[in-house]
PDB file of C-alpha atoms and ligand atoms in Angstrom:
ATOM      1  CA  UNK A 117     -28.874 -26.671  33.136  1.00  0.00           C
ATOM      2  CA  UNK A 118     -26.333 -28.100  30.218  1.00  0.00           C
ATOM      3  CA  UNK A 119     -24.565 -25.335  27.973  1.00  0.00           C
ATOM      4  CA  UNK A 120     -22.977 -26.326  25.016  1.00  0.00           C
ATOM      5  CA  UNK A 121     -19.305 -25.554  25.418  1.00  0.00           C
ATOM      6  CA  UNK A 122     -18.080 -22.751  22.973  1.00  0.00           C
ATOM      7  CA  UNK A 123     -14.492 -22.407  21.805  1.00  0.00           C
ATOM      8  CA  UNK A 124     -13.580 -19.544  19.792  1.00  0.00           C
ATOM      9  CA  UNK A 125     -10.273 -18.576  18.228  1.00  0.00           C
ATOM     10  CA  UNK A 126      -9.412 -14.643  18.404  1.00  0.00           C
ATOM     11  CA  UNK A 127      -6.847 -14.606  15.707  1.00  0.00           C
ATOM     12  CA  UNK A 128      -6.290 -10.779  16.476  1.00  0.00           C
ATOM     13  CA  UNK A 129      -4.212  -8.962  13.795  1.00  0.00           C
ATOM     14  CA  UNK A 130      -2.234 -12.128  12.782  1.00  0.00           C
ATOM     15  CA  UNK A 131      -1.854 -13.856   9.331  1.00  0.00           C
ATOM     16  CA  UNK A 132      -2.008 -13.201   5.722  1.00  0.00           C
ATOM     17  CA  UNK A 133      -4.588 -14.882   3.459  1.00  0.00           C
ATOM     18  CA  UNK A 134      -2.528 -17.802   2.406  1.00  0.00           C
ATOM     19  CA  UNK A 135      -1.809 -18.523   6.118  1.00  0.00           C
ATOM     20  CA  UNK A 136      -5.568 -18.072   7.366  1.00  0.00           C
ATOM     21  CA  UNK A 137      -6.754 -20.292   4.688  1.00  0.00           C
ATOM     22  CA  UNK A 138      -4.268 -22.773   5.479  1.00  0.00           C
ATOM     23  CA  UNK A 139      -5.269 -22.751   9.224  1.00  0.00           C
ATOM     24  CA  UNK A 140      -9.020 -22.838   8.540  1.00  0.00           C
ATOM     25  CA  UNK A 141      -8.460 -25.773   6.264  1.00  0.00           C
ATOM     26  CA  UNK A 142      -6.271 -27.457   8.827  1.00  0.00           C
ATOM     27  CA  UNK A 143      -8.927 -27.105  11.454  1.00  0.00           C
ATOM     28  CA  UNK A 144     -11.639 -28.202   9.269  1.00  0.00           C
ATOM     29  CA  UNK A 145     -10.008 -31.417   8.947  1.00  0.00           C
ATOM     30  CA  UNK A 146      -8.947 -31.959  12.478  1.00  0.00           C
ATOM     31  CA  UNK A 147     -12.522 -30.901  13.923  1.00  0.00           C
ATOM     32  CA  UNK A 148     -14.171 -33.157  11.887  1.00  0.00           C
ATOM     33  CA  UNK A 149     -18.131 -33.418  11.234  1.00  0.00           C
ATOM     34  CA  UNK A 150     -19.338 -33.388  14.447  1.00  0.00           C
ATOM     35  CA  UNK A 151     -17.149 -31.667  17.168  1.00  0.00           C
ATOM     36  CA  UNK A 152     -18.567 -31.756  21.019  1.00  0.00           C
ATOM     37  CA  UNK A 153     -18.457 -28.135  21.249  1.00  0.00           C
ATOM     38  CA  UNK A 154     -19.304 -25.203  19.321  1.00  0.00           C
ATOM     39  CA  UNK A 155     -16.093 -23.908  17.230  1.00  0.00           C
ATOM     40  CA  UNK A 156     -15.629 -20.300  16.128  1.00  0.00           C
ATOM     41  CA  UNK A 157     -13.117 -18.728  14.341  1.00  0.00           C
ATOM     42  CA  UNK A 158     -12.263 -14.962  14.317  1.00  0.00           C
ATOM     43  CA  UNK A 159     -10.066 -13.886  11.669  1.00  0.00           C
ATOM     44  CA  UNK A 160      -8.991 -10.167  10.736  1.00  0.00           C
ATOM     45  CA  UNK A 161     -11.998  -8.571   8.796  1.00  0.00           C
ATOM     46  CA  UNK A 162     -10.198  -8.966   5.449  1.00  0.00           C
ATOM     47  CA  UNK A 163      -9.694 -12.561   5.882  1.00  0.00           C
ATOM     48  CA  UNK A 164     -13.178 -13.204   6.879  1.00  0.00           C
ATOM     49  CA  UNK A 165     -14.051 -14.091   3.042  1.00  0.00           C
ATOM     50  CA  UNK A 166     -10.854 -16.419   2.900  1.00  0.00           C
ATOM     51  CA  UNK A 167     -11.933 -18.420   5.949  1.00  0.00           C
ATOM     52  CA  UNK A 168     -15.621 -18.419   5.201  1.00  0.00           C
ATOM     53  CA  UNK A 169     -14.591 -20.299   2.042  1.00  0.00           C
ATOM     54  CA  UNK A 170     -12.183 -22.864   3.996  1.00  0.00           C
ATOM     55  CA  UNK A 171     -15.265 -23.808   6.542  1.00  0.00           C
ATOM     56  CA  UNK A 172     -18.288 -23.331   4.264  1.00  0.00           C
ATOM     57  CA  UNK A 173     -20.279 -26.588   4.777  1.00  0.00           C
ATOM     58  CA  UNK A 174     -18.584 -27.524   8.022  1.00  0.00           C
ATOM     59  CA  UNK A 175     -19.782 -27.044  11.697  1.00  0.00           C
ATOM     60  CA  UNK A 176     -17.081 -24.274  12.403  1.00  0.00           C
ATOM     61  CA  UNK A 177     -18.691 -20.825  12.778  1.00  0.00           C
ATOM     62  CA  UNK A 178     -17.228 -17.404  11.663  1.00  0.00           C
ATOM     63  CA  UNK A 179     -16.877 -14.699  13.865  1.00  0.00           C
ATOM     64  CA  UNK A 180     -15.392 -11.134  13.730  1.00  0.00           C
ATOM     65  CA  UNK A 181     -13.533  -9.072  15.958  1.00  0.00           C
ATOM     66  CA  UNK A 182     -15.366  -6.086  16.168  1.00  0.00           C
ATOM     67  CA  UNK A 183     -18.099  -3.894  14.314  1.00  0.00           C
ATOM     68  CA  UNK A 184     -19.475  -0.456  13.865  1.00  0.00           C
ATOM     69  CA  UNK A 185     -22.765   0.063  15.517  1.00  0.00           C
ATOM     70  CA  UNK A 186     -24.287   2.067  12.581  1.00  0.00           C
ATOM     71  CA  UNK A 187     -26.177   1.325   9.357  1.00  0.00           C
ATOM     72  CA  UNK A 188     -24.611   1.862   6.039  1.00  0.00           C
ATOM     73  CA  UNK A 189     -23.181   5.543   5.669  1.00  0.00           C
ATOM     74  CA  UNK A 190     -20.309   7.815   5.935  1.00  0.00           C
ATOM     75  CA  UNK A 191     -18.055   5.995   8.410  1.00  0.00           C
ATOM     76  CA  UNK A 192     -14.739   5.883   6.988  1.00  0.00           C
ATOM     77  CA  UNK A 193     -13.021   2.761   7.860  1.00  0.00           C
ATOM     78  CA  UNK A 194     -15.732   0.953   9.563  1.00  0.00           C
ATOM     79  CA  UNK A 195     -17.649  -2.252   9.279  1.00  0.00           C
ATOM     80  CA  UNK A 196     -21.022  -3.033  10.305  1.00  0.00           C
ATOM     81  CA  UNK A 197     -23.250  -6.132  11.323  1.00  0.00           C
ATOM     82  CA  UNK A 198     -24.955  -6.206   7.872  1.00  0.00           C
ATOM     83  CA  UNK A 199     -21.484  -6.745   6.384  1.00  0.00           C
ATOM     84  CA  UNK A 200     -20.585  -8.965   8.536  1.00  0.00           C
ATOM     85  CA  UNK A 201     -23.455 -11.076   7.767  1.00  0.00           C
ATOM     86  CA  UNK A 202     -22.975 -10.524   4.105  1.00  0.00           C
ATOM     87  CA  UNK A 203     -19.774 -12.603   4.644  1.00  0.00           C
ATOM     88  CA  UNK A 204     -20.909 -15.316   6.602  1.00  0.00           C
ATOM     89  CA  UNK A 205     -20.267 -14.141  10.225  1.00  0.00           C
ATOM     90  CA  UNK A 206     -22.531 -15.736  13.036  1.00  0.00           C
ATOM     91  CA  UNK A 207     -20.416 -14.104  15.953  1.00  0.00           C
ATOM     92  CA  UNK A 208     -18.749 -11.085  16.815  1.00  0.00           C
ATOM     93  CA  UNK A 209     -16.200 -10.457  19.577  1.00  0.00           C
ATOM     94  CA  UNK A 210     -17.045  -6.896  21.476  1.00  0.00           C
ATOM     95  CA  UNK A 211     -15.201  -4.990  24.021  1.00  0.00           C
ATOM     96  CA  UNK A 212     -11.991  -7.361  23.958  1.00  0.00           C
ATOM     97  CA  UNK A 213      -9.601  -5.308  26.619  1.00  0.00           C
ATOM     98  CA  UNK A 214      -6.914  -4.662  23.660  1.00  0.00           C
ATOM     99  CA  UNK A 215      -9.862  -2.491  22.461  1.00  0.00           C
ATOM    100  CA  UNK A 216     -10.911  -1.063  25.486  1.00  0.00           C
ATOM    101  CA  UNK A 217      -7.070  -0.185  26.489  1.00  0.00           C
ATOM    102  CA  UNK A 218      -5.567   0.711  23.048  1.00  0.00           C
ATOM    103  CA  UNK A 219      -8.656   2.248  21.380  1.00  0.00           C
ATOM    104  CA  UNK A 220     -10.438   3.608  24.270  1.00  0.00           C
ATOM    105  CA  UNK A 221     -13.542   1.709  23.891  1.00  0.00           C
ATOM    106  CA  UNK A 222     -15.940   2.332  26.730  1.00  0.00           C
ATOM    107  CA  UNK A 223     -18.907   0.299  28.230  1.00  0.00           C
ATOM    108  CA  UNK A 224     -21.572   2.403  26.425  1.00  0.00           C
ATOM    109  CA  UNK A 225     -19.889   1.911  23.027  1.00  0.00           C
ATOM    110  CA  UNK A 226     -19.806  -1.725  23.690  1.00  0.00           C
ATOM    111  CA  UNK A 227     -23.582  -1.707  24.763  1.00  0.00           C
ATOM    112  CA  UNK A 228     -24.336   0.051  21.283  1.00  0.00           C
ATOM    113  CA  UNK A 229     -22.339  -2.610  19.727  1.00  0.00           C
ATOM    114  CA  UNK A 230     -24.194  -5.203  21.461  1.00  0.00           C
ATOM    115  CA  UNK A 231     -27.442  -4.219  20.133  1.00  0.00           C
ATOM    116  CA  UNK A 232     -26.360  -3.561  16.509  1.00  0.00           C
ATOM    117  CA  UNK A 233     -25.015  -7.004  16.667  1.00  0.00           C
ATOM    118  CA  UNK A 234     -28.309  -8.487  17.928  1.00  0.00           C
ATOM    119  CA  UNK A 235     -30.396  -6.397  15.510  1.00  0.00           C
ATOM    120  CA  UNK A 236     -27.966  -7.980  12.728  1.00  0.00           C
ATOM    121  CA  UNK A 237     -28.632 -11.553  13.937  1.00  0.00           C
ATOM    122  CA  UNK A 238     -25.046 -11.865  15.181  1.00  0.00           C
ATOM    123  CA  UNK A 239     -23.917 -13.664  18.419  1.00  0.00           C
ATOM    124  CA  UNK A 240     -22.035 -11.030  20.589  1.00  0.00           C
ATOM    125  CA  UNK A 241     -19.075 -12.245  22.575  1.00  0.00           C
ATOM    126  CA  UNK A 242     -18.893  -9.845  25.433  1.00  0.00           C
ATOM    127  CA  UNK A 243     -15.543  -9.312  26.779  1.00  0.00           C
ATOM    128  CA  UNK A 244     -14.933  -7.962  30.461  1.00  0.00           C
ATOM    129  CA  UNK A 245     -11.976  -8.502  32.825  1.00  0.00           C
ATOM    130  CA  UNK A 246      -9.623  -6.834  35.371  1.00  0.00           C
ATOM    131  CA  UNK A 247      -6.212  -5.362  35.106  1.00  0.00           C
ATOM    132  CA  UNK A 248      -3.396  -6.649  37.497  1.00  0.00           C
ATOM    133  CA  UNK A 249      -3.855  -3.136  39.206  1.00  0.00           C
ATOM    134  CA  UNK A 250      -7.603  -3.684  39.770  1.00  0.00           C
ATOM    135  CA  UNK A 251      -6.722  -7.287  40.960  1.00  0.00           C
ATOM    136  CA  UNK A 252      -4.165  -6.172  43.498  1.00  0.00           C
ATOM    137  CA  UNK A 253      -6.284  -3.557  45.059  1.00  0.00           C
ATOM    138  CA  UNK A 254      -9.214  -5.867  45.511  1.00  0.00           C
ATOM    139  CA  UNK A 255     -11.242  -4.299  42.582  1.00  0.00           C
ATOM    140  CA  UNK A 256     -11.953  -7.060  40.655  1.00  0.00           C
ATOM    141  CA  UNK A 257     -15.472  -7.699  41.572  1.00  0.00           C
ATOM    142  CA  UNK A 258     -16.523  -3.879  41.231  1.00  0.00           C
ATOM    143  CA  UNK A 259     -14.674  -3.572  37.731  1.00  0.00           C
ATOM    144  CA  UNK A 260     -16.124  -6.892  36.463  1.00  0.00           C
ATOM    145  CA  UNK A 261     -19.490  -5.753  37.590  1.00  0.00           C
ATOM    146  CA  UNK A 262     -19.454  -2.157  36.003  1.00  0.00           C
ATOM    147  CA  UNK A 263     -18.296  -3.420  32.810  1.00  0.00           C
ATOM    148  CA  UNK A 264     -21.212  -6.015  32.771  1.00  0.00           C
ATOM    149  CA  UNK A 265     -23.858  -3.718  33.969  1.00  0.00           C
ATOM    150  CA  UNK A 266     -22.563  -0.991  31.349  1.00  0.00           C
ATOM    151  CA  UNK A 267     -21.873  -3.299  28.491  1.00  0.00           C
ATOM    152  CA  UNK A 268     -25.269  -5.155  28.781  1.00  0.00           C
ATOM    153  CA  UNK A 269     -27.219  -2.166  29.347  1.00  0.00           C
ATOM    154  CA  UNK A 270     -30.521  -2.015  27.621  1.00  0.00           C
ATOM    155  CA  UNK A 271     -30.536  -5.780  26.869  1.00  0.00           C
ATOM    156  CA  UNK A 272     -33.691  -7.391  27.460  1.00  0.00           C
ATOM    157  CA  UNK A 273     -34.295 -10.714  28.694  1.00  0.00           C
ATOM    158  CA  UNK A 274     -35.833 -12.590  26.005  1.00  0.00           C
ATOM    159  CA  UNK A 275     -32.379 -11.846  24.106  1.00  0.00           C
ATOM    160  CA  UNK A 276     -30.023 -12.016  26.928  1.00  0.00           C
ATOM    161  CA  UNK A 277     -29.913 -16.004  26.839  1.00  0.00           C
ATOM    162  CA  UNK A 278     -28.362 -15.807  23.347  1.00  0.00           C
ATOM    163  CA  UNK A 279     -25.231 -13.703  24.111  1.00  0.00           C
ATOM    164  CA  UNK A 280     -21.836 -14.922  25.101  1.00  0.00           C
ATOM    165  CA  UNK A 281     -19.708 -13.292  28.084  1.00  0.00           C
ATOM    166  CA  UNK A 282     -15.920 -13.696  27.831  1.00  0.00           C
ATOM    167  CA  UNK A 283     -14.248 -13.299  31.066  1.00  0.00           C
ATOM    168  CA  UNK A 284     -10.694 -12.440  30.291  1.00  0.00           C
ATOM    169  CA  UNK A 285      -8.263 -10.968  33.243  1.00  0.00           C
ATOM    170  CA  UNK A 286      -6.167  -8.611  31.452  1.00  0.00           C
ATOM    171  CA  UNK A 287      -3.201  -9.945  33.267  1.00  0.00           C
ATOM    172  CA  UNK A 288      -3.422 -13.324  31.919  1.00  0.00           C
ATOM    173  CA  UNK A 289      -3.872 -12.229  28.246  1.00  0.00           C
ATOM    174  CA  UNK A 290      -0.919 -13.062  25.866  1.00  0.00           C
ATOM    175  CA  UNK A 291       1.376 -13.260  29.381  1.00  0.00           C
ATOM    176  CA  UNK A 292       1.340 -16.855  29.634  1.00  0.00           C
ATOM    177  CA  UNK A 293       0.007 -16.426  33.121  1.00  0.00           C
ATOM    178  CA  UNK A 294      -3.381 -18.106  33.402  1.00  0.00           C
ATOM    179  CA  UNK A 295      -5.868 -17.582  36.307  1.00  0.00           C
ATOM    180  CA  UNK A 296      -5.937 -20.679  38.372  1.00  0.00           C
ATOM    181  CA  UNK A 297      -9.027 -22.765  37.729  1.00  0.00           C
ATOM    182  CA  UNK A 298     -10.298 -21.241  41.207  1.00  0.00           C
ATOM    183  CA  UNK A 299      -9.648 -17.676  40.546  1.00  0.00           C
ATOM    184  CA  UNK A 300     -11.421 -17.969  37.103  1.00  0.00           C
ATOM    185  CA  UNK A 301     -14.585 -20.030  38.709  1.00  0.00           C
ATOM    186  CA  UNK A 302     -14.846 -17.237  41.605  1.00  0.00           C
ATOM    187  CA  UNK A 303     -15.186 -14.644  39.030  1.00  0.00           C
ATOM    188  CA  UNK A 304     -17.440 -16.793  36.656  1.00  0.00           C
ATOM    189  CA  UNK A 305     -19.587 -17.490  39.399  1.00  0.00           C
ATOM    190  CA  UNK A 306     -19.996 -13.972  40.360  1.00  0.00           C
ATOM    191  CA  UNK A 307     -20.835 -12.798  36.593  1.00  0.00           C
ATOM    192  CA  UNK A 308     -23.497 -15.406  36.630  1.00  0.00           C
ATOM    193  CA  UNK A 309     -25.229 -14.509  39.778  1.00  0.00           C
ATOM    194  CA  UNK A 310     -24.985 -10.780  38.517  1.00  0.00           C
ATOM    195  CA  UNK A 311     -26.950 -11.962  35.328  1.00  0.00           C
ATOM    196  CA  UNK A 312     -29.370 -13.629  37.428  1.00  0.00           C
ATOM    197  CA  UNK A 313     -29.798 -10.265  39.035  1.00  0.00           C
ATOM    198  CA  UNK A 314     -30.059  -8.311  35.835  1.00  0.00           C
ATOM    199  CA  UNK A 315     -32.188 -10.827  33.876  1.00  0.00           C
ATOM    200  CA  UNK A 316     -33.451 -14.078  35.983  1.00  0.00           C
ATOM    201  CA  UNK A 317     -31.654 -17.310  37.185  1.00  0.00           C
ATOM    202  CA  UNK A 318     -33.124 -18.996  34.461  1.00  0.00           C
ATOM    203  CA  UNK A 319     -31.719 -16.943  32.000  1.00  0.00           C
ATOM    204  CA  UNK A 320     -28.524 -16.396  33.559  1.00  0.00           C
ATOM    205  CA  UNK A 321     -28.220 -20.412  33.701  1.00  0.00           C
ATOM    206  CA  UNK A 322     -28.285 -20.374  29.651  1.00  0.00           C
ATOM    207  CA  UNK A 323     -25.663 -17.674  29.053  1.00  0.00           C
ATOM    208  CA  UNK A 324     -22.467 -19.160  28.240  1.00  0.00           C
ATOM    209  CA  UNK A 325     -19.572 -17.572  30.055  1.00  0.00           C
ATOM    210  CA  UNK A 326     -16.003 -18.229  28.501  1.00  0.00           C
ATOM    211  CA  UNK A 327     -12.884 -17.716  30.085  1.00  0.00           C
ATOM    212  CA  UNK A 328      -9.882 -15.947  28.097  1.00  0.00           C
ATOM    213  CA  UNK A 329      -6.215 -15.444  28.849  1.00  0.00           C
ATOM    214  CA  UNK A 330      -3.340 -17.931  27.921  1.00  0.00           C
ATOM    215  CA  UNK A 331      -5.553 -20.567  27.574  1.00  0.00           C
ATOM    216  CA  UNK A 332      -3.647 -23.793  26.174  1.00  0.00           C
ATOM    217  CA  UNK A 333      -3.924 -27.555  25.950  1.00  0.00           C
ATOM    218  CA  UNK A 334      -2.131 -27.984  29.196  1.00  0.00           C
ATOM    219  CA  UNK A 335      -4.747 -26.096  31.099  1.00  0.00           C
ATOM    220  CA  UNK A 336      -7.974 -26.249  29.162  1.00  0.00           C
ATOM    221  CA  UNK A 337      -9.462 -29.386  31.001  1.00  0.00           C
ATOM    222  CA  UNK A 338      -8.891 -27.995  34.275  1.00  0.00           C
ATOM    223  CA  UNK A 339     -10.405 -24.709  33.534  1.00  0.00           C
ATOM    224  CA  UNK A 340     -13.292 -26.137  31.538  1.00  0.00           C
ATOM    225  CA  UNK A 341     -13.816 -28.590  34.396  1.00  0.00           C
ATOM    226  CA  UNK A 342     -15.168 -25.510  36.498  1.00  0.00           C
ATOM    227  CA  UNK A 343     -19.058 -25.470  36.912  1.00  0.00           C
ATOM    228  CA  UNK A 344     -19.367 -21.780  35.566  1.00  0.00           C
ATOM    229  CA  UNK A 345     -16.842 -22.097  32.648  1.00  0.00           C
ATOM    230  CA  UNK A 346     -18.619 -23.009  29.319  1.00  0.00           C
ATOM    231  CA  UNK A 347     -15.808 -22.234  26.764  1.00  0.00           C
ATOM    232  CA  UNK A 348     -12.970 -20.355  26.196  1.00  0.00           C
ATOM    233  CA  UNK A 349     -11.686 -17.137  24.027  1.00  0.00           C
ATOM    234  CA  UNK A 350      -8.281 -18.490  22.787  1.00  0.00           C
ATOM    235  CA  UNK A 351      -5.617 -15.966  21.455  1.00  0.00           C
ATOM    236  CA  UNK A 352      -2.193 -17.143  20.946  1.00  0.00           C
ATOM    237  CA  UNK A 353      -3.020 -20.950  21.116  1.00  0.00           C
ATOM    238  CA  UNK A 354      -5.432 -20.659  18.425  1.00  0.00           C
ATOM    239  CA  UNK A 355      -2.826 -19.927  15.810  1.00  0.00           C
ATOM    240  CA  UNK A 356      -1.773 -23.373  15.596  1.00  0.00           C
ATOM    241  CA  UNK A 357      -4.018 -26.422  14.556  1.00  0.00           C
ATOM    242  CA  UNK A 358      -2.580 -28.636  17.042  1.00  0.00           C
ATOM    243  CA  UNK A 359      -2.805 -26.385  20.147  1.00  0.00           C
ATOM    244  CA  UNK A 360      -6.505 -25.041  19.193  1.00  0.00           C
ATOM    245  CA  UNK A 361      -7.286 -28.679  18.679  1.00  0.00           C
ATOM    246  CA  UNK A 362      -6.115 -29.698  21.979  1.00  0.00           C
ATOM    247  CA  UNK A 363      -8.579 -27.237  23.536  1.00  0.00           C
ATOM    248  CA  UNK A 364     -11.542 -27.953  21.480  1.00  0.00           C
ATOM    249  CA  UNK A 365     -10.838 -31.681  22.410  1.00  0.00           C
ATOM    250  CA  UNK A 366     -10.080 -31.008  26.134  1.00  0.00           C
ATOM    251  CA  UNK A 367     -12.454 -33.028  28.482  1.00  0.00           C
TER     252      UNK A 367
HETATM  253  P1  PGA B 177      -4.174 -15.294  24.870  1.00  0.00           P
HETATM  254  O1  PGA B 177      -5.429 -14.276  24.289  1.00  0.00           O
HETATM  255  O2  PGA B 177      -4.776 -16.624  24.699  1.00  0.00           O
HETATM  256  O3  PGA B 177      -3.167 -15.269  23.833  1.00  0.00           O
HETATM  257  O4  PGA B 177      -3.769 -15.000  26.273  1.00  0.00           O
HETATM  258  C1  PGA B 177      -6.558 -14.482  24.624  1.00  0.00           C
HETATM  259  C2  PGA B 177      -7.431 -13.215  24.230  1.00  0.00           C
HETATM  260  O5  PGA B 177      -7.045 -11.980  24.298  1.00  0.00           O
HETATM  261  O6  PGA B 177      -8.823 -13.482  23.803  1.00  0.00           O
END
């Protein structure tokens, strides 16, 4: 089973419109017409339009960093899947650990968002990962399993193959500490086995599992070379053309 690699830049709450446009345009030139991997940019909501313009007609895909799981209505401050579609999004990051930790997002909410994303024809990138305390207490497996089961609750086999999962150990995000390729592969293999139990091994073999947490050009090749690592969700290194390109082109 060959899974096409997917490299997504999570810009988080960074940039202004002019820098967002410049970064997106720089990447369009750098990535070219036929990248060997799927490339996705996830700017803040307010710059989705700006980035959509910059990448129009190119193979680069657009993603949002969150959505609200409801149809249009009285939900002040929220953005739904229909709106994301309208501005050209094909992907949406769900359940990022910063949202879980800072905004109290739960697996139940993430599962609702997952269903809203799929109903709105968006590819969800569902994030899971343990904290340092979890890892040191030997709870990594349990925590990741609980997050996967909860976040993917109610997902049927027919749609499961289209989702993307991102394994991001919280202790490796923005810290410069990357999981070793072996540590990452161990959890990725576990996630794929669990997906096989939740769906079928054939479906699990199609689901792309990204690694995230201080991915940079210097460690991308080794991480991406692991059997069950199918891409990267990149924060800090996605904010510079050369760094992101180095990950996109890592072989
Ligand atoms: P980082 O962030 O690459 O800056 O560690 C990754 C993420 O949070 O998705």
